[in-house]
Short mmCIF file of C-alpha atoms in Angstrom, two decimals:
data_model
loop_
_atom_site.label_atom_id
_atom_site.label_comp_id
_atom_site.label_asym_id
_atom_site.label_seq_id
_atom_site.Cartn_x
_atom_site.Cartn_y
_atom_site.Cartn_z
CA MET A 1 42.04 -88.54 49.20
CA LEU A 2 44.20 -85.97 50.97
CA THR A 3 46.18 -87.30 53.92
CA GLY A 4 48.03 -85.08 56.36
CA LEU A 5 51.45 -86.34 57.44
CA ILE A 6 53.08 -84.68 60.44
CA ILE A 7 56.76 -85.24 61.22
CA ALA A 8 57.21 -85.26 65.01
CA CYS A 9 60.67 -86.70 65.65
CA GLU A 10 62.98 -83.80 66.52
CA ASP A 11 63.88 -82.99 70.11
CA VAL A 12 63.55 -79.50 71.54
CA ALA A 13 66.76 -77.56 70.99
CA GLY A 14 68.79 -77.64 74.20
CA GLY A 15 66.01 -79.26 76.23
CA ALA A 16 63.90 -82.32 76.87
CA GLY A 17 60.86 -83.45 74.91
CA LEU A 18 59.80 -83.18 71.32
CA ARG A 19 59.17 -80.01 69.33
CA ALA A 20 55.65 -81.30 68.70
CA GLU A 21 54.95 -81.05 72.45
CA LEU A 22 55.80 -77.36 72.79
CA PRO A 23 52.81 -75.13 73.67
CA VAL A 24 51.67 -72.62 71.06
CA ALA A 25 48.46 -70.56 71.32
CA GLY A 26 46.82 -72.70 73.98
CA GLN A 27 47.71 -76.08 72.45
CA THR A 28 50.71 -78.10 71.39
CA VAL A 29 52.44 -77.73 68.04
CA LEU A 30 51.03 -81.14 67.06
CA GLU A 31 47.47 -79.97 67.73
CA GLN A 32 47.99 -76.77 65.77
CA GLN A 33 49.33 -78.75 62.81
CA ALA A 34 46.49 -81.28 62.94
CA ARG A 35 43.82 -78.58 63.01
CA LEU A 36 45.45 -76.79 60.08
CA LEU A 37 45.47 -80.00 58.04
CA ILE A 38 41.77 -80.56 58.74
CA GLU A 39 41.00 -76.96 57.74
CA ALA A 40 43.00 -77.55 54.53
CA GLY A 41 40.80 -80.53 53.65
CA ALA A 42 42.72 -83.55 54.94
CA GLU A 43 40.45 -86.57 55.46
CA ARG A 44 42.88 -88.35 57.74
CA ILE A 45 46.00 -87.46 59.66
CA ILE A 46 49.10 -89.52 60.40
CA ALA A 47 51.95 -88.43 62.64
CA ILE A 48 55.27 -90.21 62.70
CA ALA A 49 57.09 -90.09 66.04
CA GLU A 50 59.92 -92.40 67.02
CA ARG A 51 58.65 -92.31 70.60
CA LEU A 52 55.35 -91.44 72.24
CA PRO A 53 55.93 -89.16 75.26
CA GLN A 54 53.09 -88.21 77.59
CA GLY A 55 52.65 -84.77 76.03
CA LEU A 56 52.06 -86.25 72.58
CA ALA A 57 49.61 -88.82 73.92
CA ALA A 58 47.67 -86.10 75.78
CA ALA A 59 47.55 -83.95 72.65
CA SER A 60 46.20 -86.88 70.65
CA ALA A 61 43.50 -87.46 73.27
CA ARG A 62 42.42 -83.81 73.19
CA LEU A 63 42.17 -83.91 69.40
CA ARG A 64 40.09 -87.07 69.61
CA ARG A 65 37.67 -85.35 71.98
CA ASP A 66 37.22 -82.68 69.31
CA GLY A 67 36.49 -85.32 66.68
CA ILE A 68 39.95 -85.31 65.07
CA VAL A 69 41.51 -88.76 64.94
CA ILE A 70 45.26 -88.84 64.45
CA GLU A 71 47.31 -92.01 63.99
CA ILE A 72 50.70 -91.82 65.66
CA LEU A 73 53.12 -94.34 64.11
CA ARG A 74 56.68 -95.18 65.10
CA ARG A 75 58.20 -96.36 61.80
CA VAL A 76 58.15 -95.07 58.23
CA ASP A 77 57.25 -98.48 56.81
CA GLU A 78 54.04 -98.40 58.88
CA VAL A 79 53.13 -95.13 57.20
CA ALA A 80 53.88 -96.59 53.76
CA GLN A 81 51.65 -99.61 54.42
CA ARG A 82 48.67 -97.32 54.99
CA LEU A 83 49.04 -95.45 51.71
CA ARG A 84 47.99 -96.13 48.15
CA PRO A 85 50.34 -95.01 45.37
CA ASP A 86 47.87 -92.35 44.18
CA ASP A 87 47.13 -90.87 47.62
CA ARG A 88 47.99 -87.20 48.05
CA LEU A 89 49.92 -86.28 51.19
CA LEU A 90 50.35 -82.83 52.65
CA VAL A 91 53.50 -83.14 54.75
CA MET A 92 54.24 -80.74 57.61
CA GLY A 93 57.82 -80.47 58.76
CA ASP A 94 58.88 -80.95 62.36
CA GLY A 95 57.85 -77.96 64.48
CA VAL A 96 56.44 -75.97 61.55
CA VAL A 97 53.59 -73.61 62.44
CA THR A 98 51.71 -71.83 59.67
CA ASP A 99 48.16 -70.99 58.63
CA THR A 100 45.69 -72.16 56.01
CA GLY A 101 46.89 -69.57 53.48
CA ALA A 102 50.22 -71.39 53.08
CA ALA A 103 48.57 -74.82 52.82
CA GLU A 104 46.01 -73.65 50.27
CA ARG A 105 48.78 -72.09 48.19
CA LEU A 106 50.60 -75.42 47.98
CA LEU A 107 47.44 -77.46 47.34
CA GLU A 108 46.86 -75.52 44.12
CA ALA A 109 49.79 -77.47 42.62
CA ALA A 110 49.98 -81.12 41.56
CA PRO A 111 52.26 -83.46 43.55
CA PRO A 112 55.15 -83.46 43.95
CA ALA A 113 55.34 -79.80 44.97
CA ILE A 114 57.46 -77.91 47.50
CA LEU A 115 56.54 -74.71 49.28
CA THR A 116 59.57 -72.42 49.15
CA ILE A 117 60.88 -69.17 50.56
CA PRO A 118 63.85 -67.18 49.22
CA ASP A 119 67.34 -67.86 50.52
CA ALA A 120 68.10 -64.80 52.66
CA PRO A 121 69.89 -64.00 55.93
CA ASP A 122 66.62 -64.14 57.90
CA THR A 123 65.64 -67.56 56.48
CA ARG A 124 68.86 -69.42 57.28
CA ALA A 125 67.04 -71.66 59.79
CA TRP A 126 65.09 -73.28 56.95
CA GLU A 127 66.51 -76.16 54.92
CA LEU A 128 68.29 -75.13 51.71
CA ILE A 129 67.10 -76.95 48.58
CA ASP A 130 69.05 -75.05 45.91
CA ALA A 131 71.13 -71.94 45.43
CA SER A 132 68.19 -69.53 45.71
CA ALA A 133 65.40 -71.25 47.66
CA ARG A 134 64.72 -72.88 51.00
CA TRP A 135 61.99 -75.27 52.06
CA ALA A 136 59.09 -73.53 53.82
CA GLY A 137 58.11 -76.62 55.80
CA LEU A 138 55.21 -77.91 53.66
CA LEU A 139 55.48 -80.58 51.01
CA LEU A 140 52.86 -82.12 48.70
CA VAL A 141 53.68 -85.65 47.53
CA ASP A 142 51.93 -88.84 46.48
CA GLY A 143 51.84 -92.18 48.25
CA GLU A 144 54.27 -93.77 45.82
CA LEU A 145 57.03 -91.28 46.69
CA VAL A 146 56.57 -91.97 50.40
CA ARG A 147 56.66 -95.73 49.83
CA ARG A 148 59.81 -95.40 47.71
CA THR A 149 61.41 -93.27 50.42
CA ALA A 150 60.49 -95.83 53.09
CA ARG A 151 62.19 -98.61 51.12
CA MET A 152 65.48 -96.71 50.88
CA LEU A 153 65.43 -94.88 54.20
CA GLY A 154 67.48 -97.04 56.57
CA ASP A 155 68.95 -94.77 59.26
CA TRP A 156 68.42 -91.58 57.27
CA ASP A 157 66.16 -88.75 58.40
CA LEU A 158 62.66 -89.08 56.92
CA GLN A 159 62.01 -85.36 56.58
CA SER A 160 65.21 -84.53 54.68
CA THR A 161 65.16 -87.73 52.62
CA LEU A 162 61.55 -87.23 51.51
CA LEU A 163 62.35 -83.62 50.61
CA ARG A 164 65.43 -84.66 48.59
CA ASN A 165 63.46 -87.34 46.76
CA ALA A 166 60.80 -84.78 45.88
CA VAL A 167 63.49 -82.44 44.53
CA GLN A 168 65.01 -85.24 42.46
CA ALA A 169 61.55 -86.13 41.13
CA GLY A 170 61.28 -82.64 39.67
CA ALA A 171 58.84 -81.25 42.20
CA GLU A 172 57.21 -77.93 41.35
CA ARG A 173 58.52 -75.01 43.40
CA VAL A 174 55.63 -73.06 44.89
CA PRO A 175 56.87 -69.74 46.32
CA LEU A 176 55.13 -68.59 49.48
CA GLU A 177 53.85 -65.09 48.95
CA PRO A 178 54.14 -62.59 51.84
CA GLY A 179 51.23 -62.74 54.24
CA PRO A 180 50.72 -66.19 55.75
CA LEU A 181 52.22 -66.92 59.14
CA LEU A 182 55.29 -69.16 58.93
CA ALA A 183 57.46 -70.18 61.88
CA GLN A 184 59.75 -72.98 62.96
CA VAL A 185 59.26 -73.88 66.62
CA ALA A 186 62.47 -75.48 67.91
CA ASP A 187 62.54 -74.28 71.53
CA PRO A 188 60.32 -72.53 74.12
CA ALA A 189 61.51 -69.06 73.05
CA ALA A 190 60.48 -69.74 69.45
CA ALA A 191 57.15 -71.11 70.70
CA LEU A 192 56.48 -67.89 72.63
CA ALA A 193 57.42 -65.71 69.64
CA THR A 194 55.14 -67.77 67.39
CA GLU A 195 52.28 -67.45 69.85
CA GLN A 196 52.68 -63.67 69.83
CA ALA A 197 52.68 -63.68 66.02
CA ILE A 198 49.48 -65.74 65.98
CA SER A 199 47.84 -63.28 68.39
CA GLN A 200 48.81 -60.32 66.22
CA ALA A 201 47.50 -62.05 63.09
CA ALA A 202 44.10 -62.78 64.63
CA VAL A 203 41.53 -63.46 63.25
CA ARG A 204 38.05 -62.65 64.58
CA ARG A 205 36.14 -59.74 63.10
CA PRO A 206 33.95 -57.79 65.53
CA THR A 207 30.28 -58.07 64.57
CA GLY A 208 28.88 -54.80 65.92
CA LEU A 209 29.45 -51.65 67.94
CA LEU A 210 29.32 -53.39 71.33
CA ASP A 211 31.59 -56.17 70.14
CA ARG A 212 34.09 -53.76 68.59
CA TRP A 213 34.38 -51.24 71.42
CA VAL A 214 33.74 -53.34 74.54
CA PHE A 215 34.06 -57.09 74.08
CA ASP A 216 36.88 -57.30 71.55
CA PRO A 217 39.38 -55.19 73.57
CA ILE A 218 38.62 -57.33 76.64
CA ALA A 219 39.11 -60.55 74.67
CA ARG A 220 42.39 -59.39 73.15
CA ALA A 221 43.72 -58.42 76.58
CA LEU A 222 42.77 -61.73 78.18
CA ALA A 223 43.54 -64.08 75.26
CA PRO A 224 47.33 -64.36 75.89
CA ARG A 225 46.75 -65.42 79.52
CA ALA A 226 44.02 -67.84 78.50
CA MET A 227 46.30 -69.37 75.86
CA ALA A 228 49.15 -69.71 78.36
CA ALA A 229 46.78 -71.54 80.70
CA MET A 230 45.71 -73.77 77.75
CA ILE A 231 42.03 -73.08 78.42
CA ASP A 232 39.80 -74.99 76.03
CA PRO A 233 37.57 -72.52 74.11
CA ALA A 234 34.71 -74.99 74.50
CA TRP A 235 34.60 -74.25 78.24
CA LEU A 236 34.13 -70.55 77.52
CA ARG A 237 31.60 -71.04 74.73
CA GLY A 238 29.62 -73.46 76.87
CA GLY A 239 30.03 -71.23 79.91
CA ALA A 240 28.50 -68.29 78.05
CA SER A 241 25.39 -70.33 77.27
CA ALA A 242 25.30 -71.61 80.86
CA LEU A 243 25.29 -68.01 82.12
CA LEU A 244 22.26 -67.29 79.96
CA MET A 245 20.46 -70.36 81.28
CA LEU A 246 21.25 -69.25 84.84
CA ALA A 247 19.86 -65.84 83.90
CA ALA A 248 16.64 -67.49 82.73
CA LEU A 249 16.36 -69.38 86.03
CA SER A 250 17.01 -66.16 87.94
CA PHE A 251 14.22 -64.38 86.07
CA ILE A 252 11.84 -67.24 86.77
CA GLY A 253 12.84 -67.10 90.42
CA GLY A 254 12.08 -63.38 90.58
CA TRP A 255 15.70 -62.13 90.73
CA ARG A 256 15.72 -59.61 87.93
CA TRP A 257 19.01 -57.80 88.46
CA PRO A 258 21.10 -60.94 89.13
CA GLY A 259 19.62 -62.42 85.96
CA LEU A 260 20.41 -59.33 83.92
CA VAL A 261 24.00 -59.20 85.19
CA LEU A 262 24.51 -62.90 84.32
CA ALA A 263 23.14 -62.29 80.83
CA MET A 264 25.42 -59.28 80.34
CA LEU A 265 28.49 -61.28 81.45
CA SER A 266 27.78 -64.01 78.92
CA GLY A 267 28.79 -61.69 76.07
CA PRO A 268 32.46 -61.08 76.94
CA VAL A 269 32.86 -64.74 77.99
CA ASP A 270 31.57 -65.91 74.60
CA VAL A 271 33.74 -63.43 72.68
CA LEU A 272 36.83 -64.60 74.56
CA GLY A 273 35.91 -68.18 73.64
CA ARG A 274 35.50 -67.18 69.99
CA GLN A 275 38.84 -65.38 70.07
CA LEU A 276 40.59 -68.47 71.44
CA GLY A 277 38.73 -70.69 68.99
CA ALA A 278 39.99 -68.59 66.08
CA LEU A 279 43.56 -68.52 67.43
CA THR A 280 43.60 -72.29 67.96
CA MET A 281 41.85 -73.07 64.65
CA ARG A 282 38.80 -74.77 66.13
CA LEU A 283 36.54 -76.12 63.42
CA ARG A 284 33.87 -73.91 61.89
CA LYS A 285 31.16 -76.49 62.64
CA ASP A 286 31.96 -76.03 66.34
CA HIS A 287 31.33 -72.30 66.00
CA ARG A 288 27.90 -72.89 64.43
CA ARG A 289 26.96 -75.35 67.15
CA TRP A 290 27.93 -72.97 69.94
CA MET A 291 26.10 -70.07 68.29
CA GLN A 292 22.91 -72.11 67.99
CA LEU A 293 23.17 -73.16 71.64
CA ARG A 294 23.71 -69.58 72.77
CA TYR A 295 20.84 -68.23 70.67
CA GLY A 296 18.57 -70.84 72.23
CA ALA A 297 19.71 -69.92 75.75
CA ALA A 298 19.26 -66.19 75.03
CA SER A 299 15.72 -66.87 73.77
CA ALA A 300 14.91 -68.78 76.96
CA ALA A 301 16.26 -65.91 79.09
CA LEU A 302 14.23 -63.32 77.18
CA LEU A 303 10.99 -65.28 77.49
CA ALA A 304 11.68 -65.87 81.18
CA LEU A 305 12.14 -62.12 81.67
CA GLY A 306 8.90 -61.37 79.84
CA TRP A 307 7.12 -63.88 82.07
CA ASN A 308 8.72 -62.36 85.21
CA LEU A 309 7.49 -58.88 84.25
CA ARG A 310 3.89 -60.00 83.78
CA ASP A 311 2.91 -57.96 86.88
CA PHE A 312 3.19 -54.96 84.50
CA GLY A 313 0.70 -56.74 82.25
CA TRP A 314 0.86 -59.72 79.91
CA GLY A 315 2.04 -57.41 77.18
CA THR A 316 5.60 -57.93 78.42
CA LEU A 317 5.45 -61.53 77.26
CA VAL A 318 4.09 -60.35 73.91
CA LEU A 319 7.01 -57.90 73.57
CA ALA A 320 9.53 -60.66 74.35
CA ALA A 321 7.92 -62.90 71.74
CA ALA A 322 7.94 -60.03 69.23
CA THR A 323 11.69 -59.56 69.73
CA LEU A 324 12.26 -63.28 69.14
CA GLY A 325 10.11 -63.13 66.02
CA GLY A 326 12.04 -60.16 64.64
CA MET A 327 15.41 -61.77 65.36
CA THR A 328 14.33 -65.08 63.82
CA ALA A 329 13.16 -63.29 60.67
CA LEU A 330 16.44 -61.36 60.55
CA LEU A 331 18.58 -64.49 60.85
CA GLU A 332 16.52 -66.39 58.28
CA HIS A 333 16.68 -63.48 55.84
CA GLN A 334 20.48 -63.37 56.13
CA ARG A 335 20.64 -67.14 55.76
CA TRP A 336 18.51 -67.43 52.62
CA ILE A 337 18.74 -64.02 50.96
CA GLY A 338 22.20 -62.95 52.09
CA LYS A 339 23.95 -60.46 54.33
CA PRO A 340 24.57 -56.82 53.39
CA THR A 341 28.03 -56.09 52.07
CA ARG A 342 28.44 -53.33 54.62
CA ARG A 343 26.84 -54.32 57.89
CA PRO A 344 25.77 -51.34 60.06
CA GLY A 345 27.20 -51.65 63.54
CA TRP A 346 23.85 -50.98 65.25
CA LEU A 347 22.08 -54.06 63.85
CA ALA A 348 20.46 -56.22 66.51
CA GLU A 349 22.28 -59.23 67.92
CA PRO A 350 21.78 -61.02 71.26
CA ASP A 351 24.46 -59.15 73.21
CA LEU A 352 23.43 -55.73 71.95
CA LEU A 353 19.81 -56.46 72.89
CA ILE A 354 20.88 -57.59 76.37
CA TRP A 355 23.05 -54.54 77.05
CA LEU A 356 20.45 -52.20 75.54
CA PHE A 357 18.13 -53.30 78.33
CA ALA A 358 20.49 -52.19 81.14
CA PRO A 359 19.84 -48.40 81.10
CA PHE A 360 16.07 -48.95 81.07
CA ALA A 361 16.36 -51.38 83.98
CA ALA A 362 18.48 -48.86 85.91
CA PHE A 363 15.53 -46.45 85.91
CA GLY A 364 13.01 -49.20 86.62
CA TRP A 365 11.57 -49.02 83.09
CA TRP A 366 11.60 -52.78 82.54
CA PRO A 367 8.65 -52.97 80.09
CA THR A 368 10.08 -50.03 78.12
CA GLY A 369 13.33 -51.96 77.80
CA LEU A 370 11.44 -54.87 76.25
CA ALA A 371 9.76 -52.46 73.83
CA ALA A 372 13.14 -50.99 72.86
CA GLN A 373 14.49 -54.49 72.17
CA ALA A 374 11.53 -55.33 69.92
CA ALA A 375 11.88 -52.00 68.08
CA LEU A 376 15.59 -52.57 67.44
CA ALA A 377 14.97 -56.13 66.20
CA PHE A 378 12.37 -55.01 63.66
CA ALA A 379 14.36 -51.93 62.62
CA SER A 380 17.34 -54.21 61.94
CA LEU A 381 15.17 -56.55 59.87
CA LEU A 382 13.90 -53.66 57.73
CA ALA A 383 17.43 -52.27 57.30
CA VAL A 384 18.86 -55.61 56.16
CA GLN A 385 15.99 -56.14 53.74
CA ARG A 386 16.60 -52.72 52.21
CA LEU A 387 20.37 -53.17 52.00
CA THR A 388 20.21 -56.62 50.43
CA ARG A 389 17.58 -55.43 47.94
CA ARG A 390 19.98 -52.74 46.77
CA GLN A 391 22.71 -55.35 46.24
CA SER A 392 20.53 -57.54 44.02
#
């Protein structure tokens, strides 16, 4: 079993509070570390903190709401009591912020193993372990080494002592290749710089023409402010689905344009939520759940619009159902057969179908807009079938 161990004892340089409480990318350092450990495969997470300030307690509560349980312990011997000698521990140094690439690189080795960076003028802030290498903030050890360290620790620093014991035990040196984000957050200025680095490294790939040229630039412009305000991505993902449900109610109530505007707004709100979710390392299962909810809400809005337009004839409801059938077939084909290696930007997706409707609605051609949506859905299905057949 892989256990994540977070060191959260150091105070902020020149200020009050712990490094683990500093805000980075819309969450605390502790939350960022915990999410990384879960993404890396940790089955449980332990944090050692000599005191439990309000910021750390609040961070733990937010993680728990997201289904991540973290034990915060005060003493090293309490950590040792919870470990078996053969347990694997992925240790994250105090205030260390990185990404899954660094963790996965270290997990390829057998414990004990140390992630290292070269000794150079720009790495002097990292702890020196020999004449040519410095510790990169991640350490892979077994439970026995932690228990042995706990027995000898006394008043010594856990992080440095555990590192020295790993070195003395002949730990493998795993050099960190260029690429993964690596930062040491010791003060608010370092936290801000790390947040900017995370933003630049992001993350989310646009899925189509509308996403690439409209939604993604909006999300990238708003993401820094949303992170500074520590907005939970779940509020945005849920809000996007709520806008679609309000659109469905508007269509049922006979308010076509208000419903269409609400549906169009749901796209950029959802993309901003996805951007924040990627930056803050929200779990992939959350993304699937939100996508399923939003697809369901979009389907309800489309059927409600088809029902609203029945004064043009019941064929509008048939067109709405045809679009849903084409999109369902497209999604199931990609799920079971596979996605094309190169995805054309014009392929149908909920937001593109919604925004495609706007120019037709502007001229009062509401049924024609439904027909255009159905045509795009089936054209996309045929294109994906052809492209995946060529790959096989």
